[in-house]
mmCIF file of N, CA and C in Angstrom:
data_model
loop_
_atom_site.group_PDB
_atom_site.id
_atom_site.type_symbol
_atom_site.label_atom_id
_atom_site.label_comp_id
_atom_site.label_asym_id
_atom_site.label_seq_id
_atom_site.Cartn_x
_atom_site.Cartn_y
_atom_site.Cartn_z
ATOM 1 N N ALA A 25 -12.381 -231.020 -144.861
ATOM 2 C CA ALA A 25 -13.556 -230.079 -145.448
ATOM 3 C C ALA A 25 -14.770 -230.850 -145.202
ATOM 4 N N PHE A 26 -15.897 -229.355 -144.719
ATOM 5 C CA PHE A 26 -17.316 -230.362 -144.416
ATOM 6 C C PHE A 26 -18.330 -229.564 -145.594
ATOM 7 N N ASN A 27 -19.021 -230.817 -146.458
ATOM 8 C CA ASN A 27 -19.780 -230.338 -147.002
ATOM 9 C C ASN A 27 -21.100 -231.007 -147.096
ATOM 10 N N CYS A 28 -22.152 -231.036 -147.856
ATOM 11 C CA CYS A 28 -23.535 -231.269 -147.470
ATOM 12 C C CYS A 28 -23.916 -231.777 -148.602
ATOM 13 N N SER A 29 -24.652 -233.188 -148.394
ATOM 14 C CA SER A 29 -25.338 -233.592 -150.079
ATOM 15 C C SER A 29 -26.290 -232.776 -150.317
ATOM 16 N N GLU A 30 -27.027 -233.323 -151.592
ATOM 17 C CA GLU A 30 -27.724 -232.192 -152.330
ATOM 18 C C GLU A 30 -29.351 -232.159 -151.657
ATOM 19 N N GLY A 31 -30.109 -231.192 -151.061
ATOM 20 C CA GLY A 31 -30.906 -230.751 -150.760
ATOM 21 C C GLY A 31 -30.977 -230.938 -149.260
ATOM 22 N N ARG A 32 -29.625 -230.266 -148.576
ATOM 23 C CA ARG A 32 -29.093 -229.803 -147.703
ATOM 24 C C ARG A 32 -28.118 -228.657 -147.137
ATOM 25 N N GLU A 33 -28.233 -227.693 -146.246
ATOM 26 C CA GLU A 33 -27.133 -226.806 -146.423
ATOM 27 C C GLU A 33 -26.100 -226.537 -145.249
ATOM 28 N N LEU A 34 -25.090 -226.401 -145.428
ATOM 29 C CA LEU A 34 -23.896 -226.499 -144.372
ATOM 30 C C LEU A 34 -24.433 -225.328 -143.532
ATOM 31 N N LEU A 35 -24.536 -225.607 -142.001
ATOM 32 C CA LEU A 35 -24.471 -224.393 -141.033
ATOM 33 C C LEU A 35 -22.845 -224.624 -140.095
ATOM 34 N N GLY A 36 -22.253 -223.271 -140.119
ATOM 35 C CA GLY A 36 -21.068 -223.592 -139.348
ATOM 36 C C GLY A 36 -19.968 -223.178 -140.760
ATOM 37 N N THR A 37 -18.657 -223.344 -140.370
ATOM 38 C CA THR A 37 -17.625 -223.668 -141.017
ATOM 39 C C THR A 37 -17.587 -224.705 -142.017
ATOM 40 N N ALA A 38 -17.123 -224.199 -143.315
ATOM 41 C CA ALA A 38 -16.948 -225.746 -144.066
ATOM 42 C C ALA A 38 -15.515 -226.200 -143.602
ATOM 43 N N GLU A 39 -14.615 -225.396 -143.113
ATOM 44 C CA GLU A 39 -12.923 -226.123 -142.788
ATOM 45 C C GLU A 39 -12.829 -225.587 -140.771
ATOM 46 N N THR A 40 -12.216 -226.518 -140.414
ATOM 47 C CA THR A 40 -11.951 -226.085 -139.213
ATOM 48 C C THR A 40 -10.640 -226.687 -139.034
ATOM 49 N N GLN A 41 -9.255 -226.672 -138.012
ATOM 50 C CA GLN A 41 -8.418 -226.762 -137.729
ATOM 51 C C GLN A 41 -8.118 -227.183 -136.170
ATOM 52 N N CYS A 42 -7.592 -228.313 -136.268
ATOM 53 C CA CYS A 42 -7.084 -228.466 -134.652
ATOM 54 C C CYS A 42 -5.992 -227.972 -134.038
ATOM 55 N N GLY A 43 -5.994 -227.309 -133.241
ATOM 56 C CA GLY A 43 -4.689 -226.456 -132.822
ATOM 57 C C GLY A 43 -3.875 -227.356 -131.721
ATOM 58 N N ALA A 44 -2.576 -226.505 -131.433
ATOM 59 C CA ALA A 44 -2.067 -227.316 -130.838
ATOM 60 C C ALA A 44 -2.236 -227.613 -128.687
ATOM 61 N N SER A 45 -4.053 -227.564 -128.562
ATOM 62 C CA SER A 45 -4.016 -227.576 -127.484
ATOM 63 C C SER A 45 -5.122 -228.870 -127.242
ATOM 64 N N GLY A 46 -5.319 -229.114 -129.233
ATOM 65 C CA GLY A 46 -6.502 -230.247 -128.872
ATOM 66 C C GLY A 46 -7.631 -230.001 -129.527
ATOM 67 N N ASN A 47 -7.782 -228.815 -129.211
ATOM 68 C CA ASN A 47 -9.033 -228.349 -129.101
ATOM 69 C C ASN A 47 -9.073 -227.508 -131.310
ATOM 70 N N TRP A 48 -10.669 -228.003 -131.513
ATOM 71 C CA TRP A 48 -10.706 -227.055 -132.971
ATOM 72 C C TRP A 48 -11.000 -226.054 -133.118
ATOM 73 N N SER A 49 -10.641 -225.140 -133.758
ATOM 74 C CA SER A 49 -10.339 -223.785 -134.446
ATOM 75 C C SER A 49 -12.084 -223.219 -134.191
ATOM 76 N N SER A 50 -13.001 -224.052 -134.615
ATOM 77 C CA SER A 50 -14.793 -223.414 -134.664
ATOM 78 C C SER A 50 -15.727 -225.220 -134.246
ATOM 79 N N PRO A 51 -16.653 -224.954 -133.614
ATOM 80 C CA PRO A 51 -17.375 -225.836 -133.341
ATOM 81 C C PRO A 51 -17.708 -226.928 -134.844
ATOM 82 N N GLU A 52 -17.906 -228.232 -134.896
ATOM 83 C CA GLU A 52 -18.540 -229.097 -136.005
ATOM 84 C C GLU A 52 -19.541 -228.399 -136.507
ATOM 85 N N PRO A 53 -19.584 -227.738 -137.699
ATOM 86 C CA PRO A 53 -21.202 -227.689 -138.479
ATOM 87 C C PRO A 53 -21.485 -229.311 -138.626
ATOM 88 N N ILE A 54 -23.566 -228.223 -138.691
ATOM 89 C CA ILE A 54 -24.303 -229.092 -139.124
ATOM 90 C C ILE A 54 -24.915 -229.195 -140.376
ATOM 91 N N CYS A 55 -25.339 -229.973 -141.164
ATOM 92 C CA CYS A 55 -26.285 -229.792 -141.929
ATOM 93 C C CYS A 55 -27.787 -230.419 -142.550
ATOM 94 N N GLN A 56 -28.651 -229.023 -142.412
ATOM 95 C CA GLN A 56 -29.976 -228.507 -142.431
ATOM 96 C C GLN A 56 -30.908 -228.909 -143.638
ATOM 97 N N GLU A 57 -31.953 -229.450 -143.701
ATOM 98 C CA GLU A 57 -32.680 -229.920 -145.181
ATOM 99 C C GLU A 57 -32.932 -228.428 -145.604
ATOM 100 N N THR A 58 -32.718 -228.230 -146.840
ATOM 101 C CA THR A 58 -33.266 -226.829 -147.376
ATOM 102 C C THR A 58 -34.520 -226.823 -147.775
ATOM 103 N N ASN A 59 -35.539 -225.853 -147.491
ATOM 104 C CA ASN A 59 -36.453 -225.524 -148.044
ATOM 105 C C ASN A 59 -36.837 -224.507 -148.976
ATOM 106 N N ARG A 60 -36.614 -224.953 -150.360
ATOM 107 C CA ARG A 60 -36.135 -223.881 -151.816
ATOM 108 C C ARG A 60 -37.279 -223.323 -152.190
ATOM 109 N N SER A 61 -39.096 -224.028 -151.906
ATOM 110 C CA SER A 61 -39.876 -223.482 -152.674
ATOM 111 C C SER A 61 -39.793 -221.597 -152.518
ATOM 112 N N PHE A 62 -39.886 -221.358 -151.222
ATOM 113 C CA PHE A 62 -40.752 -219.675 -150.925
ATOM 114 C C PHE A 62 -39.175 -219.044 -150.771
ATOM 115 N N SER A 63 -37.694 -219.572 -150.456
ATOM 116 C CA SER A 63 -36.676 -218.785 -149.738
ATOM 117 C C SER A 63 -36.342 -217.736 -150.697
ATOM 118 N N LYS A 64 -36.361 -217.607 -152.082
ATOM 119 C CA LYS A 64 -36.246 -216.446 -153.193
ATOM 120 C C LYS A 64 -36.901 -215.693 -152.491
ATOM 121 N N ILE A 65 -38.110 -215.785 -152.394
ATOM 122 C CA ILE A 65 -38.928 -214.612 -152.071
ATOM 123 C C ILE A 65 -39.364 -214.011 -151.119
ATOM 124 N N LYS A 66 -38.804 -214.495 -150.039
ATOM 125 C CA LYS A 66 -38.381 -214.391 -148.636
ATOM 126 C C LYS A 66 -37.469 -213.334 -148.297
ATOM 127 N N GLU A 67 -36.789 -213.652 -149.556
ATOM 128 C CA GLU A 67 -35.459 -213.259 -149.098
ATOM 129 C C GLU A 67 -35.173 -212.024 -149.873
ATOM 130 N N GLY A 68 -36.848 -211.462 -150.554
ATOM 131 C CA GLY A 68 -36.518 -210.901 -151.118
ATOM 132 C C GLY A 68 -35.770 -210.327 -153.028
ATOM 133 N N ASP A 69 -35.340 -211.979 -153.453
ATOM 134 C CA ASP A 69 -34.342 -212.380 -154.349
ATOM 135 C C ASP A 69 -35.373 -212.818 -155.516
ATOM 136 N N TYR A 70 -36.294 -211.840 -155.980
ATOM 137 C CA TYR A 70 -37.495 -211.805 -157.068
ATOM 138 C C TYR A 70 -37.671 -210.290 -157.972
ATOM 139 N N ASN A 71 -37.774 -210.511 -159.135
ATOM 140 C CA ASN A 71 -37.985 -209.143 -160.049
ATOM 141 C C ASN A 71 -39.254 -209.017 -159.165
ATOM 142 N N PRO A 72 -39.288 -207.358 -158.973
ATOM 143 C CA PRO A 72 -40.313 -206.991 -158.592
ATOM 144 C C PRO A 72 -41.964 -206.720 -159.640
ATOM 145 N N LEU A 73 -41.697 -206.876 -161.222
ATOM 146 C CA LEU A 73 -41.767 -206.826 -161.283
ATOM 147 C C LEU A 73 -43.214 -208.293 -161.856
ATOM 148 N N PHE A 74 -42.754 -209.062 -161.638
ATOM 149 C CA PHE A 74 -43.471 -210.504 -161.189
ATOM 150 C C PHE A 74 -44.597 -209.888 -160.644
ATOM 151 N N ILE A 75 -45.163 -209.131 -159.909
ATOM 152 C CA ILE A 75 -46.384 -209.437 -158.671
ATOM 153 C C ILE A 75 -47.213 -208.420 -159.520
ATOM 154 N N PRO A 76 -47.074 -207.379 -160.100
ATOM 155 C CA PRO A 76 -47.865 -206.647 -161.053
ATOM 156 C C PRO A 76 -48.446 -207.159 -161.920
ATOM 157 N N VAL A 77 -47.591 -208.215 -163.214
ATOM 158 C CA VAL A 77 -47.465 -208.864 -164.385
ATOM 159 C C VAL A 77 -48.585 -209.739 -164.396
ATOM 160 N N ALA A 78 -48.241 -210.640 -162.875
ATOM 161 C CA ALA A 78 -49.416 -212.091 -162.205
ATOM 162 C C ALA A 78 -50.251 -211.362 -162.274
ATOM 163 N N VAL A 79 -50.729 -210.099 -161.432
ATOM 164 C CA VAL A 79 -52.450 -209.320 -161.111
ATOM 165 C C VAL A 79 -52.810 -209.258 -162.355
ATOM 166 N N MET A 80 -52.362 -207.908 -163.238
ATOM 167 C CA MET A 80 -52.907 -207.809 -164.405
ATOM 168 C C MET A 80 -53.744 -209.077 -165.725
ATOM 169 N N VAL A 81 -52.327 -210.187 -165.542
ATOM 170 C CA VAL A 81 -52.969 -211.381 -166.500
ATOM 171 C C VAL A 81 -54.129 -211.635 -165.400
ATOM 172 N N THR A 82 -54.184 -211.911 -164.152
ATOM 173 C CA THR A 82 -55.059 -212.356 -163.748
ATOM 174 C C THR A 82 -56.356 -211.915 -164.097
ATOM 175 N N ALA A 83 -56.256 -210.575 -163.605
ATOM 176 C CA ALA A 83 -57.434 -209.831 -163.727
ATOM 177 C C ALA A 83 -57.939 -209.659 -165.561
ATOM 178 N N PHE A 84 -56.805 -209.964 -166.419
ATOM 179 C CA PHE A 84 -57.315 -209.300 -168.033
ATOM 180 C C PHE A 84 -57.840 -211.119 -168.147
ATOM 181 N N SER A 85 -57.617 -211.977 -167.638
ATOM 182 C CA SER A 85 -57.934 -213.566 -167.975
ATOM 183 C C SER A 85 -59.248 -213.531 -167.592
ATOM 184 N N GLY A 86 -59.949 -213.060 -166.422
ATOM 185 C CA GLY A 86 -61.258 -213.054 -165.343
ATOM 186 C C GLY A 86 -62.235 -212.241 -166.042
ATOM 187 N N LEU A 87 -61.614 -211.097 -166.856
ATOM 188 C CA LEU A 87 -62.605 -210.271 -167.505
ATOM 189 C C LEU A 87 -62.824 -210.780 -168.814
ATOM 190 N N ALA A 88 -61.668 -211.467 -169.680
ATOM 191 C CA ALA A 88 -62.098 -212.593 -171.111
ATOM 192 C C ALA A 88 -62.941 -213.288 -170.557
ATOM 193 N N PHE A 89 -63.363 -213.975 -169.901
ATOM 194 C CA PHE A 89 -63.848 -215.546 -169.449
ATOM 195 C C PHE A 89 -65.439 -215.290 -168.766
ATOM 196 N N LEU A 90 -65.160 -213.357 -167.722
ATOM 197 C CA LEU A 90 -66.968 -212.791 -167.851
ATOM 198 C C LEU A 90 -67.400 -212.449 -169.409
ATOM 199 N N ILE A 91 -66.500 -211.858 -170.541
ATOM 200 C CA ILE A 91 -67.135 -211.549 -171.657
ATOM 201 C C ILE A 91 -67.595 -212.435 -172.547
ATOM 202 N N TRP A 92 -66.875 -214.023 -172.063
ATOM 203 C CA TRP A 92 -67.300 -214.942 -173.410
ATOM 204 C C TRP A 92 -68.753 -215.640 -172.556
ATOM 205 N N LEU A 93 -68.626 -215.430 -171.133
ATOM 206 C CA LEU A 93 -70.064 -216.068 -170.255
ATOM 207 C C LEU A 93 -70.653 -215.462 -170.638
ATOM 208 N N ALA A 94 -70.679 -213.753 -171.085
ATOM 209 C CA ALA A 94 -72.142 -213.178 -170.980
ATOM 210 C C ALA A 94 -72.578 -212.979 -172.640
ATOM 211 N N ARG A 95 -71.571 -213.265 -173.286
ATOM 212 C CA ARG A 95 -72.018 -213.394 -174.679
ATOM 213 C C ARG A 95 -72.500 -214.800 -175.270
ATOM 214 N N ARG A 96 -72.241 -215.558 -174.822
ATOM 215 C CA ARG A 96 -72.670 -217.095 -174.806
ATOM 216 C C ARG A 96 -74.218 -217.110 -174.106
ATOM 217 N N LEU A 97 -74.293 -216.704 -172.745
ATOM 218 C CA LEU A 97 -75.322 -216.222 -172.180
ATOM 219 C C LEU A 97 -76.412 -215.537 -173.084
ATOM 220 N N LYS A 98 -76.174 -214.740 -173.697
ATOM 221 C CA LYS A 98 -76.739 -213.713 -174.604
ATOM 222 C C LYS A 98 -77.411 -214.296 -175.370
ATOM 223 N N LYS A 99 -76.620 -215.068 -176.336
ATOM 224 C CA LYS A 99 -76.230 -215.919 -177.486
ATOM 225 C C LYS A 99 -77.828 -217.077 -177.303
ATOM 226 N N GLY A 100 -77.192 -217.435 -176.347
ATOM 227 C CA GLY A 100 -78.486 -218.831 -176.307
ATOM 228 C C GLY A 100 -79.757 -218.224 -175.607
ATOM 229 N N ARG A 101 -80.224 -216.827 -175.347
ATOM 230 C CA ARG A 101 -81.285 -216.371 -174.771
ATOM 231 C C ARG A 101 -81.935 -215.904 -176.195
ATOM 232 N N THR A 102 -81.015 -215.740 -177.347
ATOM 233 C CA THR A 102 -81.794 -215.308 -178.301
ATOM 234 C C THR A 102 -82.104 -216.455 -179.597
ATOM 235 N N ASN A 103 -80.829 -217.786 -179.341
ATOM 236 C CA ASN A 103 -82.009 -218.704 -180.112
ATOM 237 C C ASN A 103 -82.368 -219.378 -179.648
ATOM 238 N N ALA A 104 -82.600 -219.528 -178.264
ATOM 239 C CA ALA A 104 -83.597 -220.586 -177.597
ATOM 240 C C ALA A 104 -85.148 -220.588 -178.506
ATOM 241 N N PRO A 105 -85.772 -221.801 -178.423
ATOM 242 C CA PRO A 105 -87.311 -221.657 -178.679
ATOM 243 C C PRO A 105 -88.033 -221.298 -177.699
ATOM 244 N N ALA A 106 -89.343 -220.039 -177.872
ATOM 245 C CA ALA A 106 -90.000 -219.959 -176.950
ATOM 246 C C ALA A 106 -90.878 -220.965 -176.537
ATOM 247 N N THR A 107 -90.715 -220.714 -174.771
ATOM 248 C CA THR A 107 -91.868 -221.680 -174.410
ATOM 249 C C THR A 107 -92.563 -220.538 -173.664
ATOM 250 N N GLY A 108 -93.430 -221.683 -172.862
ATOM 251 C CA GLY A 108 -94.258 -220.971 -172.310
ATOM 252 C C GLY A 108 -95.860 -220.112 -172.674
ATOM 253 N N PRO A 109 -97.075 -219.947 -172.101
ATOM 254 C CA PRO A 109 -98.015 -219.366 -171.897
ATOM 255 C C PRO A 109 -98.168 -218.538 -173.401
ATOM 256 N N GLN A 110 -97.243 -217.747 -173.352
ATOM 257 C CA GLN A 110 -97.238 -216.579 -174.572
ATOM 258 C C GLN A 110 -96.693 -217.684 -176.053
ATOM 259 N N SER A 111 -95.655 -217.856 -175.915
ATOM 260 C CA SER A 111 -95.267 -218.990 -177.753
ATOM 261 C C SER A 111 -96.401 -219.960 -177.588
ATOM 262 N N ALA A 112 -97.171 -220.223 -176.569
ATOM 263 C CA ALA A 112 -98.218 -221.367 -177.004
ATOM 264 C C ALA A 112 -99.428 -220.389 -177.358
ATOM 265 N N ALA A 113 -99.948 -218.928 -176.879
ATOM 266 C CA ALA A 113 -100.557 -218.353 -177.676
ATOM 267 C C ALA A 113 -100.466 -218.302 -179.378
ATOM 268 N N VAL A 114 -99.411 -217.398 -179.289
ATOM 269 C CA VAL A 114 -98.786 -217.630 -180.544
ATOM 270 C C VAL A 114 -99.225 -218.529 -181.756
ATOM 271 N N LEU A 115 -98.498 -219.974 -181.161
ATOM 272 C CA LEU A 115 -98.401 -220.824 -181.728
ATOM 273 C C LEU A 115 -100.365 -221.237 -182.355
ATOM 274 N N ARG A 116 -100.829 -220.654 -181.213
ATOM 275 C CA ARG A 116 -102.645 -221.328 -181.444
ATOM 276 C C ARG A 116 -103.095 -220.217 -182.828
ATOM 277 N N GLN A 117 -102.632 -218.923 -182.312
ATOM 278 C CA GLN A 117 -102.934 -217.519 -183.778
ATOM 279 C C GLN A 117 -102.500 -218.371 -185.010
ATOM 280 N N GLU A 118 -101.299 -218.613 -185.390
ATOM 281 C CA GLU A 118 -100.606 -219.268 -186.762
ATOM 282 C C GLU A 118 -101.733 -220.366 -187.035
ATOM 283 N N ILE A 119 -101.890 -221.270 -186.346
ATOM 284 C CA ILE A 119 -102.993 -222.632 -186.605
ATOM 285 C C ILE A 119 -103.991 -221.947 -187.253
ATOM 286 N N SER A 120 -104.740 -221.083 -186.535
ATOM 287 C CA SER A 120 -106.101 -221.054 -186.856
ATOM 288 C C SER A 120 -105.830 -219.631 -188.335
ATOM 289 N N ARG A 121 -104.631 -219.179 -188.648
ATOM 290 C CA ARG A 121 -104.661 -218.478 -189.641
ATOM 291 C C ARG A 121 -104.319 -219.529 -190.678
ATOM 292 N N LYS A 122 -104.016 -220.362 -190.407
ATOM 293 C CA LYS A 122 -103.521 -221.621 -191.679
ATOM 294 C C LYS A 122 -104.545 -222.623 -191.678
ATOM 295 N N ASP A 123 -105.758 -222.157 -190.665
ATOM 296 C CA ASP A 123 -106.884 -223.347 -190.493
ATOM 297 C C ASP A 123 -108.052 -222.604 -191.652
ATOM 298 N N GLY A 124 -107.863 -220.753 -191.806
ATOM 299 C CA GLY A 124 -109.220 -220.094 -192.006
ATOM 300 C C GLY A 124 -108.784 -219.263 -193.175
#
């Protein structure tokens, strides 16, 4: 009987017999390296629920990140100290009120 080492698959029949004429009953099998990374998906051997669930999880994760980012940016804007010409004018007015 023929067999292959781990990571390889047998192509051909596992057993062959020598006939009365001296010929084998089937050609010699060969061992071919298997690439199992996506073979189950290619063969259709996966749960069809997997793809929509993966899409929904990705979409909700992206949405949650965008909401978190928007809230963080909004919070940063309201807590940031005012800068620029308008805030300088307000500061001058407050100083003049205290002096006067």
